[in-house]
C-alpha positions as CSV (number, residue, x, y, z in Angstrom):
1,M,-14.5,3.3,-90.0
2,N,-14.8,-0.2,-91.3
3,I,-14.4,-2.6,-88.3
4,I,-15.4,-6.3,-87.9
5,F,-16.1,-7.1,-84.3
6,F,-16.5,-10.9,-84.0
7,D,-18.2,-11.5,-80.8
8,I,-19.7,-8.6,-78.8
9,L,-19.4,-10.0,-74.7
10,M,-20.7,-8.2,-72.4
11,P,-20.3,-8.0,-68.4
12,D,-21.8,-9.8,-65.8
13,N,-23.1,-6.6,-64.4
14,P,-24.3,-4.3,-67.7
15,E,-23.5,-1.2,-65.5
16,N,-20.0,-2.2,-66.0
17,L,-19.9,-1.5,-69.6
18,F,-17.7,0.8,-70.9
19,L,-18.1,1.2,-75.0
20,P,-15.7,4.2,-76.6
21,E,-17.5,7.1,-77.9
22,W,-16.9,6.1,-81.7
23,F,-18.6,2.6,-81.2
24,P,-21.3,2.3,-84.2
25,A,-24.2,0.4,-82.2
26,N,-26.3,1.9,-78.9
27,F,-27.1,-1.2,-76.1
28,S,-30.4,-0.7,-74.3
29,E,-30.2,-2.3,-71.0
30,D,-31.5,-5.6,-72.0
31,E,-29.7,-6.1,-74.7
32,K,-26.4,-4.8,-72.3
33,S,-26.7,-8.5,-70.6
34,L,-26.3,-10.4,-74.0
35,M,-23.7,-12.1,-75.5
36,W,-23.7,-10.9,-79.7
37,R,-21.8,-12.7,-82.4
38,W,-21.1,-11.6,-85.7
39,E,-22.9,-14.1,-88.3
40,S,-20.6,-14.3,-90.7
41,G,-22.0,-17.5,-92.5
42,H,-24.5,-15.7,-94.8
43,N,-23.4,-11.9,-93.8
44,I,-19.7,-11.8,-94.7
45,M,-19.5,-8.7,-96.3
46,P,-22.1,-5.6,-94.8
47,I,-25.5,-5.4,-95.8
48,T,-27.1,-2.8,-97.6
49,P,-30.5,-0.7,-96.0
50,L,-32.2,-2.7,-98.5
51,S,-31.8,-6.2,-97.3
52,S,-31.6,-4.9,-93.9
53,D,-35.0,-3.2,-94.5
54,I,-36.7,-6.2,-96.1
55,S,-35.5,-8.9,-93.7
56,A,-37.2,-6.5,-90.8
57,I,-40.3,-6.5,-92.5
58,S,-40.3,-9.3,-94.1
59,T,-38.0,-12.3,-93.7
60,S,-37.5,-12.5,-90.0
61,K,-41.6,-12.8,-89.8
62,G,-41.5,-15.8,-92.6
63,I,-38.5,-17.0,-89.7
64,D,-40.0,-16.4,-86.5
65,D,-43.3,-18.1,-88.1
66,A,-41.6,-21.1,-88.7
67,N,-40.4,-21.7,-85.0
68,S,-43.6,-20.7,-83.7
69,Y,-44.9,-23.9,-85.6
70,F,-41.8,-26.0,-84.2
71,G,-42.9,-24.5,-80.4
72,L,-39.7,-22.8,-80.8
73,E,-39.7,-19.6,-78.4
74,T,-37.4,-17.3,-80.6
75,K,-35.8,-15.0,-78.6
76,S,-33.1,-13.9,-81.1
77,Q,-32.9,-10.0,-81.4
78,K,-30.5,-9.0,-84.3
79,K,-28.2,-5.3,-84.7
80,I,-26.7,-3.7,-87.5
81,I,-23.2,-2.8,-86.4
82,N,-20.8,-1.4,-89.6
83,G,-23.1,-3.1,-92.0
84,Y,-22.3,-6.6,-90.4
85,T,-24.9,-8.4,-88.8
86,Y,-24.9,-9.4,-84.9
87,F,-27.6,-12.0,-83.1
88,A,-28.3,-12.9,-79.7
89,S,-30.2,-15.8,-79.4
90,N,-31.2,-17.8,-76.5
91,S,-33.8,-19.9,-78.6
92,Q,-35.7,-22.9,-76.5
93,P,-34.9,-26.3,-78.5
94,N,-38.1,-28.5,-79.1
95,D,-37.8,-31.9,-77.1
96,N,-40.4,-33.7,-78.6
97,K,-38.2,-36.3,-80.9
98,K,-41.2,-38.2,-82.1
99,L,-42.7,-35.0,-83.3
100,N,-39.3,-34.2,-85.2
101,H,-38.7,-37.7,-86.5
102,S,-41.8,-37.8,-88.0
103,Y,-41.7,-34.6,-89.5
104,C,-38.0,-35.6,-91.2
105,E,-39.7,-39.0,-92.3
106,N,-42.4,-36.7,-94.2
107,L,-40.0,-34.3,-95.3
108,D,-39.1,-35.4,-99.0
109,Y,-42.6,-36.2,-99.9
110,K,-43.9,-32.9,-98.4
111,W,-40.8,-30.8,-100.3
112,K,-42.1,-32.8,-103.5
113,N,-45.8,-32.6,-103.2
114,D,-46.2,-29.3,-101.4
115,F,-43.1,-27.1,-101.2
116,L,-41.6,-27.5,-103.9
117,P,-44.6,-26.5,-106.5
118,K,-46.0,-24.0,-104.2
119,I,-42.5,-21.8,-104.9
120,I,-42.3,-22.4,-107.9
121,N,-45.4,-21.5,-109.2
122,D,-45.3,-18.5,-107.1
123,L,-41.8,-17.5,-108.4
124,E,-43.9,-17.6,-112.1
125,L,-46.1,-15.8,-110.5
126,M,-43.6,-13.0,-109.4
127,K,-41.8,-13.0,-113.0
128,Q,-44.7,-12.1,-114.6
129,K,-45.8,-9.5,-112.3
130,L,-42.5,-8.1,-112.9
131,E,-42.9,-7.8,-116.1
132,S,-46.5,-5.8,-116.0
133,I,-45.6,-3.2,-113.7
134,H,-46.5,-0.3,-115.5
135,D,-47.1,2.3,-113.4
136,W,-45.5,3.4,-109.5
137,E,-49.2,3.0,-107.9
138,L,-49.5,-0.7,-109.6
139,S,-45.7,-1.2,-108.7
140,K,-46.3,-0.9,-105.1
141,N,-49.1,-3.0,-105.0
142,I,-46.7,-5.4,-106.5
143,I,-43.5,-5.0,-104.1
144,N,-46.2,-5.5,-101.2
145,E,-46.9,-9.4,-102.8
146,M,-43.5,-10.0,-103.4
147,L,-42.6,-8.9,-99.8
148,E,-45.5,-11.2,-98.9
149,L,-44.1,-13.7,-100.8
150,N,-40.7,-13.7,-99.6
151,K,-42.3,-13.8,-96.1
152,N,-44.1,-17.4,-96.8
153,H,-41.1,-18.5,-99.0
154,W,-38.8,-18.1,-95.9
155,Y,-41.2,-19.6,-93.7
156,I,-40.7,-22.6,-96.2
157,H,-36.9,-22.8,-96.2
158,M,-37.2,-22.9,-92.2
159,L,-39.8,-25.5,-92.3
160,I,-37.0,-27.4,-94.1
161,V,-33.7,-25.9,-92.4
162,I,-35.1,-26.2,-88.2
163,P,-36.1,-29.9,-88.7
164,L,-33.4,-30.9,-91.1
165,H,-30.7,-29.4,-88.9
166,Q,-31.8,-30.8,-85.2
167,Y,-32.5,-34.4,-87.5
168,T,-28.5,-34.3,-88.2
169,E,-27.4,-32.8,-84.8
170,E,-29.2,-35.9,-82.8
171,F,-27.6,-38.6,-85.1
172,F,-24.5,-36.9,-84.7
173,N,-24.8,-37.1,-81.2
174,Y,-26.6,-40.4,-80.6
175,L,-23.3,-41.6,-83.0
176,K,-20.8,-40.2,-80.7
177,T,-22.2,-42.1,-77.8
178,F,-20.5,-45.3,-80.0
179,R,-17.4,-43.3,-81.5
180,P,-16.4,-40.1,-79.5
181,D,-13.9,-39.9,-82.1
182,L,-16.3,-39.0,-84.9
183,E,-15.9,-35.9,-86.7
184,L,-18.7,-33.7,-88.3
185,T,-16.6,-34.2,-91.6
186,D,-17.3,-38.6,-90.6
187,L,-21.1,-37.9,-90.2
188,Y,-21.0,-35.8,-94.2
189,N,-18.9,-38.0,-95.8
190,L,-21.6,-41.0,-94.9
191,F,-23.6,-39.4,-97.3
192,K,-21.1,-37.9,-100.0
193,G,-22.4,-38.0,-103.5
194,I,-26.4,-37.8,-102.9
195,K,-27.5,-35.5,-106.0
196,N,-28.2,-31.9,-105.3
197,K,-28.5,-29.0,-107.3
198,T,-25.2,-27.9,-106.2
199,I,-23.9,-30.7,-107.8
200,E,-26.4,-30.8,-110.9
201,I,-24.5,-26.8,-111.6
202,D,-21.3,-28.1,-111.3
203,Q,-21.8,-31.3,-113.3
204,N,-23.2,-28.4,-116.0
205,L,-20.8,-25.6,-115.4
206,Y,-17.9,-28.7,-115.5
207,N,-19.6,-29.7,-119.4
208,L,-19.4,-26.3,-120.6
209,K,-15.6,-25.9,-119.4
210,I,-14.9,-29.4,-121.2
211,K,-17.0,-27.8,-124.4
212,Y,-15.1,-25.0,-124.4
213,D,-11.7,-25.9,-123.1
214,S,-11.6,-28.8,-125.7
215,K,-12.6,-26.0,-129.3
216,Y,-9.5,-24.9,-131.4
217,S,-12.1,-21.7,-132.2
218,L,-14.8,-20.4,-130.3
219,D,-17.9,-19.9,-131.6
220,K,-19.6,-17.0,-130.3
221,D,-23.0,-17.3,-131.5
222,E,-22.7,-21.2,-129.6
223,L,-21.2,-20.0,-126.4
224,L,-23.8,-17.6,-125.8
225,S,-26.6,-19.8,-126.4
226,D,-25.7,-21.9,-124.5
227,I,-24.7,-19.5,-121.1
228,E,-28.7,-18.4,-122.0
229,S,-29.6,-22.1,-121.9
230,F,-27.8,-22.5,-118.4
231,N,-28.8,-19.6,-117.3
232,K,-32.5,-20.6,-117.9
233,S,-32.3,-23.3,-115.7
234,Y,-29.6,-22.2,-113.0
235,G,-29.4,-18.6,-113.5
236,Y,-31.8,-17.4,-110.8
237,R,-29.4,-17.6,-107.7
238,L,-27.7,-14.0,-106.2
239,V,-23.3,-13.8,-106.1
240,G,-23.6,-13.1,-102.9
241,F,-26.1,-12.7,-100.1
242,D,-27.2,-9.4,-100.4
243,L,-30.7,-8.4,-102.6
244,S,-28.4,-5.5,-104.1
245,D,-25.9,-8.2,-105.9
246,E,-26.5,-9.5,-109.2
247,I,-28.1,-12.5,-110.5
248,W,-26.6,-14.7,-112.9
249,I,-29.5,-14.3,-115.1
250,N,-28.9,-10.5,-115.8
251,D,-25.1,-11.0,-116.0
252,P,-24.1,-13.7,-118.5
253,Q,-20.1,-12.8,-117.8
254,I,-20.7,-14.1,-114.5
255,V,-21.2,-17.6,-116.1
256,F,-18.5,-16.9,-118.7
257,N,-15.7,-15.7,-116.2
258,L,-16.5,-19.1,-114.3
259,I,-15.9,-21.2,-117.7
260,K,-13.0,-19.4,-118.3
261,N,-11.1,-18.6,-115.9
262,L,-11.7,-21.6,-113.1
263,P,-8.9,-24.2,-113.6
264,I,-10.7,-27.3,-115.1
265,N,-9.2,-29.3,-112.0
266,V,-11.3,-27.1,-109.9
267,F,-14.3,-28.2,-111.6
268,K,-13.2,-31.9,-111.7
269,K,-12.4,-31.8,-108.0
270,K,-16.2,-30.8,-107.3
271,V,-17.7,-33.3,-110.2
272,S,-15.3,-36.2,-108.9
273,N,-17.4,-35.9,-105.5
274,V,-20.3,-37.4,-107.1
275,D,-18.5,-40.7,-108.1
276,D,-16.1,-40.9,-105.2
277,T,-17.2,-44.2,-103.3
278,E,-13.9,-44.2,-100.5
279,K,-14.6,-42.8,-97.5
280,V,-13.1,-42.1,-94.4
281,I,-15.4,-44.1,-92.4
282,D,-18.9,-45.8,-93.3
283,L,-22.1,-46.9,-91.4
284,D,-20.9,-50.5,-91.6
285,T,-18.0,-49.5,-89.5
286,I,-19.5,-47.4,-87.1
287,I,-21.9,-50.8,-86.2
288,S,-19.5,-53.4,-86.2
289,D,-18.8,-52.9,-83.0
290,L,-22.0,-52.5,-81.6
291,E,-23.6,-55.6,-79.4
292,S,-27.2,-54.6,-79.7
293,E,-29.5,-55.3,-82.8
294,N,-31.4,-52.5,-81.2
295,E,-28.6,-49.6,-81.6
296,K,-27.7,-50.6,-84.7
297,N,-31.0,-50.9,-85.9
298,Q,-31.8,-47.3,-84.6
299,I,-29.0,-46.1,-86.1
300,K,-29.9,-47.5,-89.6
301,S,-33.5,-46.2,-89.2
302,M,-32.3,-42.6,-88.2
303,Y,-29.6,-42.9,-91.6
304,S,-32.4,-44.1,-93.9
305,V,-34.8,-41.2,-92.8
306,L,-31.7,-38.5,-93.3
307,H,-30.3,-40.4,-96.1
308,K,-33.7,-39.3,-97.9
309,I,-33.2,-35.6,-97.4
310,W,-29.9,-34.9,-97.0
311,Y,-30.5,-33.1,-100.9
312,L,-32.6,-30.3,-99.6
313,K,-29.8,-29.0,-97.2
314,E,-28.5,-27.6,-101.1
315,D,-32.0,-27.8,-102.9
316,H,-34.2,-25.7,-100.5
317,S,-32.1,-22.6,-101.2
318,F,-31.5,-23.0,-104.8
319,Y,-34.8,-21.8,-105.4
């Protein structure tokens, strides 16, 4: 029975909880008082046992370590129901704004000089170790090393995501005190066109699309060479979010299908965002009616910090 339960809201009195016999999950007494929500952002499709197990023994530990680093009290609980992921969370936010601000102000430097070099070095090490596997005992040791690296990378991942999201939310809420009609899309328009890995990938796919759409005859060797070159730079990414999904470099057909089947207008629209200077609302418009110089300077200061690290919303997940 393949059913998605979007939200599972427990009654105020857990004793009144009724679930039919066919319901594919059991809840402890403590769990019966929680609100369970389908995590549709990353797990829109059912996950495999492989992903679920690795998440439990590796990924989630890295996330918990990052929460501890920022003083967050992590009480998130997870359930897999019909393969879909559900969370019940009551984590408490970090109220130390000076720590968050200082951290975000230095996040670009820390990413470029600490986090990113470590990730790149680890990934290269992982590739070398995978190529060196020649017996079962060695493979077990290497798998354990991989799980440890995975935990560490998720730790780094969350050291980027948590403060970046908190700072973005704080900036948005601060702007809304002066512009109550401000929408989240307006906030994102303030940072539209900032270069990142996603835009870089789209640009390179667009270039390949232009190149091969303009050819009257197809040179297969040249096409395969171009796709291979593209995948060496951008091919280590999952098609989906499950560990069983293919990555581009293992299946060149994925990139070929993107070039062949996606209408050029789709590529053009993505790439045009880079040069699009027309914004629904800009920073000057937001602060134009403010009389307080302190408020203006505060907005400019927070905007400057976010503008410098906004690319990390995409780049942190590329690696």
